[in-house]
């Protein structure tokens, strides 16, 4: 199973690869494990291991995040089946989904 540190590294890599395409801030809240904050409003994009102000928070288990990254779980299906909850601005989540 993916660790919080591995998830942070994956978000950092995603920010490097797709930096500037997302253009917003989002928190990835991994239930009980911690929160990874992605700020793509600055260049280069900033990723920190803490909860920071963002218009959108995605709440999910680390193993579901791993499945999303591998392409084994569709972001829309994850949302529809309750494996991922979106708190705040859904439009930000939709923009982010295009990076997966």
mmCIF file of N, CA and C in Angstrom:
data_model
loop_
_atom_site.group_PDB
_atom_site.id
_atom_site.type_symbol
_atom_site.label_atom_id
_atom_site.label_comp_id
_atom_site.label_asym_id
_atom_site.label_seq_id
_atom_site.Cartn_x
_atom_site.Cartn_y
_atom_site.Cartn_z
ATOM 1 N N UNK A 1 0.829 -1.190 0.000
ATOM 2 C CA UNK A 1 0.000 0.000 0.000
ATOM 3 C C UNK A 1 0.868 1.247 0.000
ATOM 4 N N UNK A 2 0.408 2.264 -0.677
ATOM 5 C CA UNK A 2 1.137 3.526 -0.785
ATOM 6 C C UNK A 2 1.190 4.240 0.570
ATOM 7 N N UNK A 3 2.339 4.866 0.852
ATOM 8 C CA UNK A 3 2.483 5.649 2.076
ATOM 9 C C UNK A 3 2.186 7.120 1.772
ATOM 10 N N UNK A 4 2.028 7.908 2.823
ATOM 11 C CA UNK A 4 1.787 9.341 2.648
ATOM 12 C C UNK A 4 2.973 10.005 1.938
ATOM 13 N N UNK A 5 4.184 9.558 2.263
ATOM 14 C CA UNK A 5 5.387 10.115 1.632
ATOM 15 C C UNK A 5 5.406 9.805 0.133
ATOM 16 N N UNK A 6 4.998 8.573 -0.222
ATOM 17 C CA UNK A 6 4.941 8.201 -1.642
ATOM 18 C C UNK A 6 3.866 9.014 -2.367
ATOM 19 N N UNK A 7 2.731 9.229 -1.707
ATOM 20 C CA UNK A 7 1.658 10.030 -2.304
ATOM 21 C C UNK A 7 2.133 11.464 -2.539
ATOM 22 N N UNK A 8 2.869 12.008 -1.574
ATOM 23 C CA UNK A 8 3.417 13.366 -1.703
ATOM 24 C C UNK A 8 4.372 13.432 -2.891
ATOM 25 N N UNK A 9 5.219 12.416 -3.029
ATOM 26 C CA UNK A 9 6.168 12.362 -4.149
ATOM 27 C C UNK A 9 5.423 12.282 -5.484
ATOM 28 N N UNK A 10 4.339 11.508 -5.524
ATOM 29 C CA UNK A 10 3.548 11.374 -6.769
ATOM 30 C C UNK A 10 2.887 12.703 -7.133
ATOM 31 N N UNK A 11 2.341 13.405 -6.133
ATOM 32 C CA UNK A 11 1.722 14.714 -6.396
ATOM 33 C C UNK A 11 2.792 15.699 -6.876
ATOM 34 N N UNK A 12 3.978 15.643 -6.278
ATOM 35 C CA UNK A 12 5.091 16.506 -6.702
ATOM 36 C C UNK A 12 5.471 16.233 -8.153
ATOM 37 N N UNK A 13 5.548 14.952 -8.511
ATOM 38 C CA UNK A 13 5.896 14.563 -9.881
ATOM 39 C C UNK A 13 4.822 15.042 -10.857
ATOM 40 N N UNK A 14 3.553 14.885 -10.454
ATOM 41 C CA UNK A 14 2.441 15.342 -11.281
ATOM 42 C C UNK A 14 2.530 16.863 -11.479
ATOM 43 N N UNK A 15 2.897 17.575 -10.421
ATOM 44 C CA UNK A 15 3.026 19.034 -10.491
ATOM 45 C C UNK A 15 4.159 19.439 -11.437
ATOM 46 N N UNK A 16 5.259 18.684 -11.394
ATOM 47 C CA UNK A 16 6.389 18.960 -12.297
ATOM 48 C C UNK A 16 5.989 18.728 -13.745
ATOM 49 N N UNK A 17 5.326 17.604 -13.994
ATOM 50 C CA UNK A 17 4.949 17.203 -15.347
ATOM 51 C C UNK A 17 3.865 18.090 -15.940
ATOM 52 N N UNK A 18 2.871 18.431 -15.120
ATOM 53 C CA UNK A 18 1.708 19.166 -15.616
ATOM 54 C C UNK A 18 1.606 20.574 -15.041
ATOM 55 N N UNK A 19 2.686 21.079 -14.446
ATOM 56 C CA UNK A 19 2.669 22.395 -13.815
ATOM 57 C C UNK A 19 2.120 23.482 -14.726
ATOM 58 N N UNK A 20 1.222 24.300 -14.170
ATOM 59 C CA UNK A 20 0.636 25.397 -14.927
ATOM 60 C C UNK A 20 -0.639 25.032 -15.670
ATOM 61 N N UNK A 21 -0.865 23.735 -15.906
ATOM 62 C CA UNK A 21 -2.067 23.320 -16.644
ATOM 63 C C UNK A 21 -3.303 23.311 -15.754
ATOM 64 N N UNK A 22 -3.092 23.136 -14.451
ATOM 65 C CA UNK A 22 -4.189 23.059 -13.496
ATOM 66 C C UNK A 22 -4.560 24.451 -13.001
ATOM 67 N N UNK A 23 -3.557 25.233 -12.612
ATOM 68 C CA UNK A 23 -3.744 26.645 -12.278
ATOM 69 C C UNK A 23 -4.591 26.946 -11.051
ATOM 70 N N UNK A 24 -4.634 26.050 -10.087
ATOM 71 C CA UNK A 24 -5.413 26.286 -8.873
ATOM 72 C C UNK A 24 -4.733 25.620 -7.691
ATOM 73 N N UNK A 25 -5.438 25.588 -6.551
ATOM 74 C CA UNK A 25 -4.924 24.933 -5.351
ATOM 75 C C UNK A 25 -5.899 23.832 -4.962
ATOM 76 N N UNK A 26 -5.356 22.736 -4.431
ATOM 77 C CA UNK A 26 -6.202 21.629 -3.972
ATOM 78 C C UNK A 26 -5.508 20.906 -2.824
ATOM 79 N N UNK A 27 -6.318 20.385 -1.900
ATOM 80 C CA UNK A 27 -5.812 19.529 -0.833
ATOM 81 C C UNK A 27 -6.235 18.100 -1.121
ATOM 82 N N UNK A 28 -5.311 17.170 -0.934
ATOM 83 C CA UNK A 28 -5.615 15.742 -0.989
ATOM 84 C C UNK A 28 -5.627 15.274 0.460
ATOM 85 N N UNK A 29 -6.804 15.006 1.005
ATOM 86 C CA UNK A 29 -6.926 14.565 2.386
ATOM 87 C C UNK A 29 -7.033 13.048 2.393
ATOM 88 N N UNK A 30 -5.989 12.394 2.928
ATOM 89 C CA UNK A 30 -5.956 10.939 2.993
ATOM 90 C C UNK A 30 -6.390 10.522 4.391
ATOM 91 N N UNK A 31 -7.651 10.194 4.526
ATOM 92 C CA UNK A 31 -8.320 9.863 5.793
ATOM 93 C C UNK A 31 -7.388 9.309 6.865
ATOM 94 N N UNK A 32 -7.123 10.101 7.871
ATOM 95 C CA UNK A 32 -6.315 9.651 9.001
ATOM 96 C C UNK A 32 -4.821 9.585 8.745
ATOM 97 N N UNK A 33 -4.404 9.725 7.475
ATOM 98 C CA UNK A 33 -2.971 9.622 7.135
ATOM 99 C C UNK A 33 -2.313 11.000 7.080
ATOM 100 N N UNK A 34 -3.054 12.001 6.613
ATOM 101 C CA UNK A 34 -2.509 13.338 6.475
ATOM 102 C C UNK A 34 -3.041 14.001 5.217
ATOM 103 N N UNK A 35 -2.553 15.214 4.969
ATOM 104 C CA UNK A 35 -3.024 16.001 3.830
ATOM 105 C C UNK A 35 -1.839 16.511 3.014
ATOM 106 N N UNK A 36 -1.983 16.404 1.690
ATOM 107 C CA UNK A 36 -0.991 16.937 0.759
ATOM 108 C C UNK A 36 -1.645 18.115 0.049
ATOM 109 N N UNK A 37 -0.964 19.259 0.050
ATOM 110 C CA UNK A 37 -1.481 20.470 -0.578
ATOM 111 C C UNK A 37 -0.713 20.742 -1.874
ATOM 112 N N UNK A 38 -1.451 20.950 -2.961
ATOM 113 C CA UNK A 38 -0.859 21.291 -4.261
ATOM 114 C C UNK A 38 -1.261 22.714 -4.617
ATOM 115 N N UNK A 39 -0.277 23.574 -4.835
ATOM 116 C CA UNK A 39 -0.524 24.954 -5.257
ATOM 117 C C UNK A 39 0.074 25.135 -6.643
ATOM 118 N N UNK A 40 -0.799 25.136 -7.654
ATOM 119 C CA UNK A 40 -0.354 25.301 -9.042
ATOM 120 C C UNK A 40 -0.611 26.728 -9.536
ATOM 121 N N UNK A 41 -0.776 27.680 -8.577
ATOM 122 C CA UNK A 41 -0.938 29.081 -8.965
ATOM 123 C C UNK A 41 0.420 29.776 -9.005
ATOM 124 N N UNK A 42 1.460 29.086 -8.552
ATOM 125 C CA UNK A 42 2.825 29.619 -8.579
ATOM 126 C C UNK A 42 3.676 28.752 -9.495
ATOM 127 N N UNK A 43 4.788 29.296 -9.951
ATOM 128 C CA UNK A 43 5.672 28.535 -10.821
ATOM 129 C C UNK A 43 7.072 28.551 -10.225
ATOM 130 N N UNK A 44 7.678 27.388 -9.950
ATOM 131 C CA UNK A 44 7.073 26.059 -10.145
ATOM 132 C C UNK A 44 5.983 25.779 -9.108
ATOM 133 N N UNK A 45 5.130 24.826 -9.419
ATOM 134 C CA UNK A 45 4.054 24.439 -8.513
ATOM 135 C C UNK A 45 4.646 23.983 -7.185
ATOM 136 N N UNK A 46 3.929 24.257 -6.101
ATOM 137 C CA UNK A 46 4.422 23.949 -4.756
ATOM 138 C C UNK A 46 3.581 22.815 -4.156
ATOM 139 N N UNK A 47 4.246 21.837 -3.563
ATOM 140 C CA UNK A 47 3.576 20.723 -2.900
ATOM 141 C C UNK A 47 4.102 20.656 -1.474
ATOM 142 N N UNK A 48 3.174 20.715 -0.506
ATOM 143 C CA UNK A 48 3.572 20.639 0.896
ATOM 144 C C UNK A 48 2.733 19.586 1.611
ATOM 145 N N UNK A 49 3.287 19.047 2.661
ATOM 146 C CA UNK A 49 2.629 17.992 3.420
ATOM 147 C C UNK A 49 1.878 18.608 4.597
ATOM 148 N N UNK A 50 0.846 19.396 4.279
ATOM 149 C CA UNK A 50 -0.008 19.979 5.314
ATOM 150 C C UNK A 50 -1.287 20.502 4.682
ATOM 151 N N UNK A 51 -2.276 20.698 5.504
ATOM 152 C CA UNK A 51 -3.560 21.242 5.068
ATOM 153 C C UNK A 51 -3.397 22.753 4.940
ATOM 154 N N UNK A 52 -3.626 23.298 3.765
ATOM 155 C CA UNK A 52 -3.524 24.735 3.550
ATOM 156 C C UNK A 52 -4.793 25.205 2.838
ATOM 157 N N UNK A 53 -4.998 26.508 2.800
ATOM 158 C CA UNK A 53 -6.215 27.039 2.196
ATOM 159 C C UNK A 53 -6.268 26.703 0.710
ATOM 160 N N UNK A 54 -7.402 26.116 0.299
ATOM 161 C CA UNK A 54 -7.616 25.737 -1.099
ATOM 162 C C UNK A 54 -9.120 25.732 -1.366
ATOM 163 N N UNK A 55 -9.519 26.040 -2.599
ATOM 164 C CA UNK A 55 -10.950 26.042 -2.920
ATOM 165 C C UNK A 55 -11.570 24.644 -2.970
ATOM 166 N N UNK A 56 -10.721 23.607 -3.003
ATOM 167 C CA UNK A 56 -11.226 22.244 -3.158
ATOM 168 C C UNK A 56 -10.370 21.265 -2.352
ATOM 169 N N UNK A 57 -11.047 20.307 -1.710
ATOM 170 C CA UNK A 57 -10.362 19.228 -1.008
ATOM 171 C C UNK A 57 -10.913 17.902 -1.495
ATOM 172 N N UNK A 58 -10.013 17.020 -1.894
ATOM 173 C CA UNK A 58 -10.397 15.659 -2.276
ATOM 174 C C UNK A 58 -10.109 14.754 -1.091
ATOM 175 N N UNK A 59 -11.122 14.018 -0.642
ATOM 176 C CA UNK A 59 -10.975 13.125 0.511
ATOM 177 C C UNK A 59 -11.065 11.691 0.019
ATOM 178 N N UNK A 60 -10.013 10.909 0.302
ATOM 179 C CA UNK A 60 -10.000 9.509 -0.139
ATOM 180 C C UNK A 60 -8.958 8.716 0.637
ATOM 181 N N UNK A 61 -9.046 7.406 0.512
ATOM 182 C CA UNK A 61 -8.046 6.519 1.097
ATOM 183 C C UNK A 61 -6.811 6.528 0.197
ATOM 184 N N UNK A 62 -5.646 6.281 0.784
ATOM 185 C CA UNK A 62 -4.398 6.236 0.008
ATOM 186 C C UNK A 62 -4.438 5.169 -1.079
ATOM 187 N N UNK A 63 -5.033 4.004 -0.799
ATOM 188 C CA UNK A 63 -5.045 2.950 -1.816
ATOM 189 C C UNK A 63 -5.903 3.340 -3.021
ATOM 190 N N UNK A 64 -6.972 4.117 -2.807
ATOM 191 C CA UNK A 64 -7.771 4.589 -3.934
ATOM 192 C C UNK A 64 -7.020 5.647 -4.743
ATOM 193 N N UNK A 65 -6.215 6.471 -4.062
ATOM 194 C CA UNK A 65 -5.385 7.458 -4.759
ATOM 195 C C UNK A 65 -4.365 6.741 -5.644
ATOM 196 N N UNK A 66 -3.790 5.671 -5.109
ATOM 197 C CA UNK A 66 -2.826 4.872 -5.875
ATOM 198 C C UNK A 66 -3.496 4.293 -7.123
ATOM 199 N N UNK A 67 -4.721 3.775 -6.965
ATOM 200 C CA UNK A 67 -5.465 3.228 -8.108
ATOM 201 C C UNK A 67 -5.769 4.307 -9.140
ATOM 202 N N UNK A 68 -6.096 5.525 -8.675
ATOM 203 C CA UNK A 68 -6.340 6.649 -9.593
ATOM 204 C C UNK A 68 -5.094 6.929 -10.435
ATOM 205 N N UNK A 69 -3.944 6.996 -9.759
ATOM 206 C CA UNK A 69 -2.688 7.308 -10.447
ATOM 207 C C UNK A 69 -2.300 6.235 -11.456
ATOM 208 N N UNK A 70 -2.582 4.977 -11.125
ATOM 209 C CA UNK A 70 -2.239 3.869 -12.023
ATOM 210 C C UNK A 70 -3.227 3.732 -13.175
ATOM 211 N N UNK A 71 -4.372 4.430 -13.074
ATOM 212 C CA UNK A 71 -5.386 4.309 -14.106
ATOM 213 C C UNK A 71 -6.347 3.150 -13.856
ATOM 214 N N UNK A 72 -6.250 2.539 -12.665
ATOM 215 C CA UNK A 72 -7.137 1.425 -12.316
ATOM 216 C C UNK A 72 -8.481 1.905 -11.767
ATOM 217 N N UNK A 73 -8.571 3.224 -11.493
ATOM 218 C CA UNK A 73 -9.802 3.797 -10.967
ATOM 219 C C UNK A 73 -10.061 5.117 -11.684
ATOM 220 N N UNK A 74 -11.200 5.213 -12.324
ATOM 221 C CA UNK A 74 -11.595 6.418 -13.039
ATOM 222 C C UNK A 74 -12.021 7.473 -12.019
ATOM 223 N N UNK A 75 -11.536 8.736 -12.146
ATOM 224 C CA UNK A 75 -11.899 9.775 -11.177
ATOM 225 C C UNK A 75 -13.416 9.956 -11.029
ATOM 226 N N UNK A 76 -14.147 9.901 -12.125
ATOM 227 C CA UNK A 76 -15.594 10.090 -12.055
ATOM 228 C C UNK A 76 -16.260 8.920 -11.332
ATOM 229 N N UNK A 77 -15.791 7.698 -11.605
ATOM 230 C CA UNK A 77 -16.331 6.520 -10.921
ATOM 231 C C UNK A 77 -15.996 6.560 -9.425
ATOM 232 N N UNK A 78 -14.795 7.023 -9.110
ATOM 233 C CA UNK A 78 -14.389 7.138 -7.703
ATOM 234 C C UNK A 78 -15.341 8.080 -6.968
ATOM 235 N N UNK A 79 -15.710 9.170 -7.622
ATOM 236 C CA UNK A 79 -16.633 10.134 -7.033
ATOM 237 C C UNK A 79 -18.037 9.541 -6.913
ATOM 238 N N UNK A 80 -18.510 8.908 -7.989
ATOM 239 C CA UNK A 80 -19.869 8.370 -8.028
ATOM 240 C C UNK A 80 -20.070 7.226 -7.014
ATOM 241 N N UNK A 81 -19.011 6.458 -6.759
ATOM 242 C CA UNK A 81 -19.126 5.322 -5.851
ATOM 243 C C UNK A 81 -18.729 5.670 -4.417
ATOM 244 N N UNK A 82 -18.392 6.933 -4.172
ATOM 245 C CA UNK A 82 -18.052 7.370 -2.821
ATOM 246 C C UNK A 82 -16.635 7.063 -2.392
ATOM 247 N N UNK A 83 -15.794 6.595 -3.315
ATOM 248 C CA UNK A 83 -14.400 6.309 -2.973
ATOM 249 C C UNK A 83 -13.579 7.593 -2.879
ATOM 250 N N UNK A 84 -14.129 8.661 -3.459
ATOM 251 C CA UNK A 84 -13.499 9.976 -3.383
ATOM 252 C C UNK A 84 -14.604 11.004 -3.152
ATOM 253 N N UNK A 85 -14.408 11.826 -2.132
ATOM 254 C CA UNK A 85 -15.366 12.899 -1.857
ATOM 255 C C UNK A 85 -14.735 14.222 -2.259
ATOM 256 N N UNK A 86 -15.556 15.107 -2.825
ATOM 257 C CA UNK A 86 -15.081 16.425 -3.220
ATOM 258 C C UNK A 86 -15.740 17.451 -2.307
ATOM 259 N N UNK A 87 -14.916 18.174 -1.560
ATOM 260 C CA UNK A 87 -15.409 19.234 -0.692
ATOM 261 C C UNK A 87 -15.000 20.565 -1.291
ATOM 262 N N UNK A 88 -15.961 21.445 -1.501
ATOM 263 C CA UNK A 88 -15.651 22.756 -2.065
ATOM 264 C C UNK A 88 -15.985 22.811 -3.541
ATOM 265 N N UNK A 89 -15.162 23.523 -4.294
ATOM 266 C CA UNK A 89 -15.407 23.832 -5.701
ATOM 267 C C UNK A 89 -15.233 22.605 -6.606
ATOM 268 N N UNK A 90 -16.341 22.096 -7.108
ATOM 269 C CA UNK A 90 -16.320 20.898 -7.975
ATOM 270 C C UNK A 90 -15.622 21.192 -9.316
ATOM 271 N N UNK A 91 -15.681 22.445 -9.779
ATOM 272 C CA UNK A 91 -15.029 22.811 -11.039
ATOM 273 C C UNK A 91 -13.511 22.618 -10.941
ATOM 274 N N UNK A 92 -12.950 22.906 -9.775
ATOM 275 C CA UNK A 92 -11.510 22.704 -9.548
ATOM 276 C C UNK A 92 -11.190 21.207 -9.629
ATOM 277 N N UNK A 93 -12.056 20.382 -9.042
ATOM 278 C CA UNK A 93 -11.859 18.927 -9.088
ATOM 279 C C UNK A 93 -11.922 18.420 -10.521
ATOM 280 N N UNK A 94 -12.827 18.976 -11.327
ATOM 281 C CA UNK A 94 -12.948 18.558 -12.732
ATOM 282 C C UNK A 94 -11.679 18.912 -13.518
ATOM 283 N N UNK A 95 -11.122 20.103 -13.261
ATOM 284 C CA UNK A 95 -9.870 20.491 -13.923
ATOM 285 C C UNK A 95 -8.748 19.544 -13.526
ATOM 286 N N UNK A 96 -8.719 19.172 -12.251
ATOM 287 C CA UNK A 96 -7.684 18.283 -11.742
ATOM 288 C C UNK A 96 -7.810 16.890 -12.349
ATOM 289 N N UNK A 97 -9.041 16.424 -12.562
ATOM 290 C CA UNK A 97 -9.277 15.087 -13.115
ATOM 291 C C UNK A 97 -8.585 14.922 -14.467
ATOM 292 N N UNK A 98 -8.470 16.006 -15.217
ATOM 293 C CA UNK A 98 -7.834 15.935 -16.538
ATOM 294 C C UNK A 98 -6.329 15.621 -16.435
ATOM 295 N N UNK A 99 -5.733 15.809 -15.269
ATOM 296 C CA UNK A 99 -4.315 15.508 -15.102
ATOM 297 C C UNK A 99 -4.059 14.034 -14.831
ATOM 298 N N UNK A 100 -5.098 13.300 -14.418
ATOM 299 C CA UNK A 100 -4.914 11.875 -14.104
ATOM 300 C C UNK A 100 -4.906 11.031 -15.365
#
